[in-house]
One Martini backbone bead per residue (centre of mass of N, CA, C, O) as a GRO file, in nm:
protein
  300
    1MET     BB    1   1.602  -3.321   1.791
    2SER     BB    2   1.564  -3.179   1.458
    3LEU     BB    3   1.355  -3.041   1.260
    4ARG     BB    4   1.395  -2.943   0.894
    5VAL     BB    5   1.240  -2.748   0.623
    6ASP     BB    6   1.300  -2.679   0.280
    7PHE     BB    7   1.225  -2.444   0.113
    8PRO     BB    8   1.129  -2.281  -0.170
    9GLN     BB    9   1.228  -1.989  -0.262
   10THR     BB   10   1.007  -2.036  -0.501
   11ILE     BB   11   0.718  -1.982  -0.644
   12GLN     BB   12   0.527  -2.104  -0.991
   13ARG     BB   13   0.315  -1.928  -1.203
   14VAL     BB   14   0.045  -1.993  -1.472
   15LEU     BB   15  -0.202  -1.726  -1.585
   16ALA     BB   16  -0.423  -1.655  -1.829
   17GLY     BB   17  -0.349  -1.834  -2.048
   18GLY     BB   18  -0.036  -1.737  -2.040
   19GLN     BB   19   0.010  -1.417  -1.969
   20VAL     BB   20   0.059  -1.485  -1.635
   21HIS     BB   21   0.342  -1.460  -1.443
   22GLU     BB   22   0.427  -1.597  -1.091
   23THR     BB   23   0.641  -1.507  -0.798
   24ALA     BB   24   0.721  -1.634  -0.516
   25GLY     BB   25   0.938  -1.475  -0.241
   26PHE     BB   26   1.267  -1.382  -0.153
   27PHE     BB   27   1.440  -1.122  -0.080
   28GLY     BB   28   1.769  -0.995   0.004
   29LEU     BB   29   1.891  -1.004   0.322
   30PRO     BB   30   1.980  -1.151   0.602
   31GLY     BB   31   1.736  -1.073   0.794
   32GLU     BB   32   1.612  -0.884   0.537
   33ARG     BB   33   1.377  -0.983   0.424
   34LEU     BB   34   1.148  -1.013   0.156
   35PHE     BB   35   0.846  -1.058   0.058
   36GLY     BB   36   0.702  -1.157  -0.271
   37VAL     BB   37   0.531  -1.078  -0.566
   38THR     BB   38   0.596  -1.131  -0.932
   39HIS     BB   39   0.399  -0.981  -1.223
   40LEU     BB   40   0.419  -1.115  -1.534
   41PRO     BB   41   0.450  -1.106  -1.833
   42ALA     BB   42   0.488  -1.306  -2.139
   43GLY     BB   43   0.589  -1.062  -2.292
   44ALA     BB   44   0.600  -0.725  -2.323
   45ILE     BB   45   0.752  -0.485  -2.128
   46HIS     BB   46   0.588  -0.165  -2.090
   47GLY     BB   47   0.605  -0.157  -1.735
   48GLY     BB   48   0.590  -0.054  -1.375
   49LEU     BB   49   0.450  -0.176  -1.033
   50VAL     BB   50   0.419  -0.067  -0.705
   51ILE     BB   51   0.289  -0.200  -0.405
   52CYS     BB   52   0.132  -0.037  -0.113
   53SER     BB   53   0.017  -0.143   0.160
   54SER     BB   54  -0.139  -0.186   0.424
   55ILE     BB   55  -0.203  -0.251   0.744
   56GLY     BB   56  -0.351  -0.475   0.921
   57PRO     BB   57  -0.680  -0.508   0.831
   58GLU     BB   58  -0.644  -0.365   0.580
   59GLN     BB   59  -0.473  -0.554   0.411
   60LEU     BB   60  -0.699  -0.774   0.378
   61THR     BB   61  -0.926  -0.589   0.261
   62SER     BB   62  -0.690  -0.492  -0.019
   63TYR     BB   63  -0.583  -0.781  -0.137
   64ARG     BB   64  -0.754  -0.871  -0.371
   65ASN     BB   65  -0.751  -0.630  -0.555
   66GLU     BB   66  -0.414  -0.605  -0.582
   67VAL     BB   67  -0.409  -0.871  -0.751
   68VAL     BB   68  -0.626  -0.814  -0.956
   69LEU     BB   69  -0.465  -0.570  -1.072
   70ALA     BB   70  -0.180  -0.706  -1.120
   71ARG     BB   71  -0.295  -0.914  -1.354
   72ARG     BB   72  -0.406  -0.717  -1.517
   73LEU     BB   73  -0.183  -0.584  -1.603
   74ALA     BB   74   0.031  -0.801  -1.682
   75ALA     BB   75  -0.195  -0.893  -1.921
   76ALA     BB   76  -0.078  -0.556  -2.071
   77GLY     BB   77   0.231  -0.495  -1.991
   78VAL     BB   78   0.261  -0.503  -1.660
   79ALA     BB   79   0.434  -0.511  -1.423
   80VAL     BB   80   0.438  -0.657  -1.052
   81GLN     BB   81   0.495  -0.542  -0.706
   82ARG     BB   82   0.472  -0.720  -0.433
   83PHE     BB   83   0.496  -0.661  -0.056
   84HIS     BB   84   0.633  -0.701   0.295
   85TYR     BB   85   0.714  -0.576   0.557
   86ARG     BB   86   0.876  -0.545   0.773
   87GLY     BB   87   0.737  -0.679   1.029
   88SER     BB   88   0.550  -0.826   0.834
   89GLY     BB   89   0.414  -1.096   0.748
   90HIS     BB   90   0.676  -1.300   0.551
   91SER     BB   91   0.884  -1.108   0.682
   92ASP     BB   92   1.144  -1.009   0.822
   93GLY     BB   93   1.113  -0.930   1.129
   94GLU     BB   94   0.978  -0.691   1.353
   95ASP     BB   95   0.708  -0.490   1.474
   96VAL     BB   96   0.871  -0.303   1.649
   97ASP     BB   97   1.040  -0.200   1.367
   98LEU     BB   98   0.812  -0.071   1.233
   99THR     BB   99   0.816   0.196   1.025
  100LEU     BB  100   0.776   0.489   0.797
  101GLY     BB  101   1.088   0.435   0.696
  102THR     BB  102   1.090   0.107   0.629
  103MET     BB  103   0.858   0.117   0.437
  104VAL     BB  104   1.041   0.321   0.229
  105GLU     BB  105   1.260   0.092   0.199
  106ASP     BB  106   1.109  -0.139   0.109
  107ALA     BB  107   0.978  -0.004  -0.151
  108ALA     BB  108   1.259   0.013  -0.281
  109ALA     BB  109   1.353  -0.217  -0.301
  110ALA     BB  110   1.101  -0.355  -0.462
  111ALA     BB  111   1.213  -0.177  -0.699
  112ALA     BB  112   1.455  -0.297  -0.751
  113ARG     BB  113   1.363  -0.601  -0.774
  114LEU     BB  114   1.221  -0.537  -1.063
  115ALA     BB  115   1.452  -0.425  -1.198
  116GLU     BB  116   1.620  -0.701  -1.193
  117VAL     BB  117   1.396  -0.852  -1.358
  118THR     BB  118   1.298  -0.639  -1.614
  119ALA     BB  119   1.439  -0.311  -1.649
  120VAL     BB  120   1.259  -0.153  -1.463
  121HIS     BB  121   1.326   0.183  -1.339
  122HIS     BB  122   1.011   0.349  -1.361
  123PRO     BB  123   0.794   0.289  -1.190
  124SER     BB  124   0.490   0.289  -1.039
  125PHE     BB  125   0.268   0.387  -0.743
  126LEU     BB  126   0.107   0.230  -0.497
  127GLY     BB  127  -0.147   0.303  -0.220
  128THR     BB  128  -0.291   0.194   0.077
  129ARG     BB  129  -0.359   0.406   0.262
  130TRP     BB  130  -0.093   0.377   0.479
  131GLY     BB  131   0.054   0.327   0.185
  132ALA     BB  132   0.013   0.615   0.062
  133LEU     BB  133   0.295   0.733   0.261
  134VAL     BB  134   0.503   0.531   0.091
  135ALA     BB  135   0.451   0.600  -0.183
  136THR     BB  136   0.496   0.925  -0.200
  137ARG     BB  137   0.815   0.851  -0.083
  138ALA     BB  138   0.905   0.666  -0.320
  139ALA     BB  139   0.868   0.809  -0.570
  140SER     BB  140   1.048   1.056  -0.521
  141LEU     BB  141   1.280   0.860  -0.588
  142ALA     BB  142   1.146   0.866  -0.916
  143ALA     BB  143   1.096   1.120  -1.062
  144GLY     BB  144   0.757   1.133  -1.123
  145ALA     BB  145   0.627   0.910  -1.081
  146PRO     BB  146   0.345   0.764  -1.080
  147LEU     BB  147   0.045   0.788  -0.908
  148VAL     BB  148  -0.144   0.599  -0.665
  149VAL     BB  149  -0.445   0.650  -0.410
  150TRP     BB  150  -0.622   0.464  -0.182
  151GLU     BB  151  -0.796   0.591   0.039
  152PRO     BB  152  -0.599   0.785   0.200
  153VAL     BB  153  -0.399   0.912   0.474
  154ALA     BB  154  -0.467   1.244   0.529
  155ASP     BB  155  -0.500   1.217   0.846
  156PRO     BB  156  -0.331   1.045   1.138
  157ALA     BB  157  -0.425   1.149   1.375
  158ARG     BB  158  -0.740   1.064   1.321
  159ALA     BB  159  -0.674   0.768   1.232
  160PHE     BB  160  -0.612   0.687   1.530
  161ARG     BB  161  -0.897   0.772   1.666
  162GLU     BB  162  -1.027   0.578   1.491
  163LEU     BB  163  -0.899   0.327   1.584
  164PHE     BB  164  -1.011   0.361   1.904
  165ARG     BB  165  -1.279   0.342   1.851
  166THR     BB  166  -1.332   0.117   1.701
  167GLN     BB  167  -1.252  -0.054   1.972
  168ALA     BB  168  -1.437   0.026   2.165
  169SER     BB  169  -1.686  -0.051   1.964
  170HIS     BB  170  -1.619  -0.351   2.023
  171GLU     BB  171  -1.620  -0.398   2.312
  172LEU     BB  172  -1.874  -0.340   2.365
  173LYS     BB  173  -2.037  -0.511   2.178
  174ILE     BB  174  -1.903  -0.779   2.335
  175GLY     BB  175  -1.850  -0.729   2.629
  176THR     BB  176  -1.605  -0.622   2.775
  177PRO     BB  177  -1.399  -0.638   3.019
  178GLY     BB  178  -1.287  -0.341   3.107
  179ARG     BB  179  -1.334  -0.122   2.896
  180ARG     BB  180  -1.180   0.111   2.662
  181THR     BB  181  -1.049   0.378   2.582
  182SER     BB  182  -0.873   0.606   2.392
  183GLU     BB  183  -0.706   0.720   2.651
  184MET     BB  184  -0.568   0.427   2.736
  185MET     BB  185  -0.475   0.326   2.482
  186LEU     BB  186  -0.242   0.534   2.474
  187ALA     BB  187  -0.127   0.475   2.748
  188GLU     BB  188  -0.059   0.184   2.665
  189LEU     BB  189   0.124   0.248   2.434
  190GLU     BB  190   0.345   0.419   2.590
  191ALA     BB  191   0.409   0.211   2.831
  192ASN     BB  192   0.463  -0.059   2.635
  193GLY     BB  193   0.440  -0.008   2.310
  194GLN     BB  194   0.184  -0.112   2.286
  195VAL     BB  195  -0.167  -0.211   2.101
  196ASP     BB  196  -0.449  -0.350   2.086
  197ILE     BB  197  -0.606  -0.364   1.742
  198LEU     BB  198  -0.794  -0.625   1.622
  199GLY     BB  199  -0.570  -0.800   1.649
  200TYR     BB  200  -0.356  -0.594   1.656
  201ALA     BB  201  -0.005  -0.435   1.696
  202LEU     BB  202   0.025  -0.117   1.783
  203GLN     BB  203   0.327   0.034   1.749
  204ARG     BB  204   0.490   0.291   1.867
  205GLY     BB  205   0.685   0.389   1.634
  206PHE     BB  206   0.479   0.392   1.408
  207TYR     BB  207   0.329   0.622   1.539
  208GLN     BB  208   0.522   0.824   1.591
  209SER     BB  209   0.622   0.848   1.283
  210ALA     BB  210   0.309   0.921   1.165
  211ILE     BB  211   0.126   1.139   1.320
  212ARG     BB  212   0.313   1.382   1.107
  213ALA     BB  213   0.270   1.308   0.857
  214ALA     BB  214   0.255   1.387   0.495
  215LEU     BB  215   0.131   1.312   0.214
  216ALA     BB  216   0.290   1.558   0.062
  217ASP     BB  217   0.573   1.419   0.072
  218GLY     BB  218   0.784   1.431  -0.207
  219LEU     BB  219   0.660   1.566  -0.411
  220SER     BB  220   0.658   1.632  -0.770
  221GLY     BB  221   0.693   1.774  -1.042
  222ARG     BB  222   0.546   1.625  -1.323
  223GLN     BB  223   0.319   1.431  -1.174
  224ARG     BB  224   0.103   1.159  -1.191
  225LEU     BB  225  -0.217   1.192  -1.028
  226LEU     BB  226  -0.425   0.917  -0.836
  227VAL     BB  227  -0.729   1.007  -0.602
  228VAL     BB  228  -0.909   0.753  -0.466
  229ARG     BB  229  -1.254   0.761  -0.329
  230LEU     BB  230  -1.441   0.580  -0.084
  231GLY     BB  231  -1.699   0.731  -0.027
  232ARG     BB  232  -1.787   0.893   0.282
  233THR     BB  233  -1.590   1.010   0.488
  234VAL     BB  234  -1.631   1.147   0.781
  235GLY     BB  235  -1.374   1.436   0.804
  236ALA     BB  236  -1.173   1.393   0.534
  237GLU     BB  237  -1.205   1.617   0.321
  238ALA     BB  238  -0.950   1.830   0.432
  239GLY     BB  239  -0.756   1.619   0.428
  240LEU     BB  240  -0.781   1.582   0.056
  241ALA     BB  241  -0.795   1.889  -0.040
  242ASP     BB  242  -0.477   1.935   0.054
  243PHE     BB  243  -0.351   1.782  -0.097
  244THR     BB  244  -0.422   1.814  -0.386
  245ALA     BB  245  -0.337   2.123  -0.355
  246ALA     BB  246  -0.047   2.041  -0.331
  247ALA     BB  247  -0.006   1.867  -0.570
  248GLU     BB  248  -0.048   2.077  -0.737
  249ALA     BB  249   0.123   2.288  -0.702
  250ALA     BB  250   0.384   2.106  -0.766
  251GLY     BB  251   0.256   2.003  -1.071
  252CYS     BB  252   0.075   1.807  -1.073
  253ALA     BB  253  -0.155   1.588  -1.226
  254VAL     BB  254  -0.459   1.565  -1.125
  255GLU     BB  255  -0.694   1.300  -1.007
  256VAL     BB  256  -1.040   1.227  -0.906
  257ILE     BB  257  -1.189   0.965  -0.750
  258SER     BB  258  -1.551   0.880  -0.681
  259LEU     BB  259  -1.668   0.598  -0.495
  260GLU     BB  260  -1.961   0.488  -0.337
  261GLN     BB  261  -1.849   0.246  -0.290
  262ALA     BB  262  -1.692   0.111   0.067
  263PRO     BB  263  -1.518  -0.048   0.284
  264VAL     BB  264  -1.480  -0.198   0.616
  265TRP     BB  265  -1.153  -0.142   0.694
  266HIS     BB  266  -1.163  -0.273   0.994
  267PHE     BB  267  -1.247  -0.518   0.832
  268VAL     BB  268  -1.300  -0.792   0.694
  269ASP     BB  269  -1.427  -0.753   0.368
  270HIS     BB  270  -1.680  -0.977   0.162
  271SER     BB  271  -1.794  -0.810  -0.019
  272ALA     BB  272  -1.942  -0.729  -0.313
  273GLY     BB  273  -1.818  -0.509  -0.594
  274TRP     BB  274  -1.624  -0.272  -0.465
  275GLY     BB  275  -1.372  -0.351  -0.667
  276ALA     BB  276  -1.421  -0.317  -0.961
  277VAL     BB  277  -1.408  -0.045  -1.032
  278LEU     BB  278  -1.151   0.038  -0.902
  279VAL     BB  279  -0.978  -0.165  -1.100
  280GLU     BB  280  -1.049  -0.062  -1.390
  281ARG     BB  281  -0.971   0.230  -1.345
  282THR     BB  282  -0.664   0.206  -1.247
  283THR     BB  283  -0.593   0.057  -1.498
  284GLN     BB  284  -0.621   0.254  -1.714
  285TRP     BB  285  -0.490   0.485  -1.596
  286LEU     BB  286  -0.193   0.313  -1.566
  287LEU     BB  287  -0.194   0.248  -1.913
  288ALA     BB  288  -0.170   0.561  -1.987
  289ALA     BB  289   0.048   0.658  -1.741
  290THR     BB  290   0.259   0.414  -1.907
  291ALA     BB  291   0.263   0.570  -2.205
  292ALA     BB  292   0.310   0.863  -2.139
  293GLU     BB  293   0.630   0.787  -1.998
  294ALA     BB  294   0.727   0.630  -2.257
  295ALA     BB  295   0.692   0.877  -2.465
  296GLY     BB  296   0.903   1.078  -2.276
  297ARG     BB  297   1.151   0.892  -2.265
  298GLY     BB  298   1.193   0.893  -2.560
  299ALA     BB  299   1.178   1.188  -2.664
  300SER     BB  300   1.445   1.298  -2.467
   0.00000   0.00000   0.00000
């Protein structure tokens, strides 16, 4: 005898005194469904945003700020689509199949979902950390869509080395028997197809698809771009400088914001305050970019 529990396909709720309507549920084909949350204004919709989260512990660290941003924008008339990549969170699929390419496909599917619900066919994109690699590529499919990147991974090889070092330091701190070096973790990844990093399985497929990825791939001319730096990560300046230079060379209108406070990305950071300015500055920039895009389309 088996027990089957049928959950509703969607869950809806109303927030902010009736200004924001949220729908959480699945979309897409059976076996490839994405789980997402659509944040809708109660009144007129002036634009849209697709949020491309990071993965692993970084997704949890940025979760609250992405939700707060989505609700702030929806209250101001901008519809927002958040989602889980296939092979992560509540979406269908196995983590072994998750690659940078499948993540970009999922971002495009999320944009299509937003268009289906709202008729917004030219959304902006936002990417956090590893999600920035996704957002830059997904935005290229939307011909000049405004783009925001929060503390983007501009040098994937360096970011992977940092992950391995963080795990090694964590094992040293808690006294793990048979502590691994970064080289041992990389060898384990190559041999077994995955390696545990801070309680999450880093899969070989994602590693191989992302390690040589360039953040600037897919940038288009006449694109509005906001780059947000959080704190000062030693060694990251060169990669971000190369990215902004490539964006300007491609014809993008680039704005860089540097904020002093930063989260502890590789661990769930519950410290208060660091996200408030981030959300406020991003909200104002996106509202202005959305209005400018709408005016430009109306004049063409």
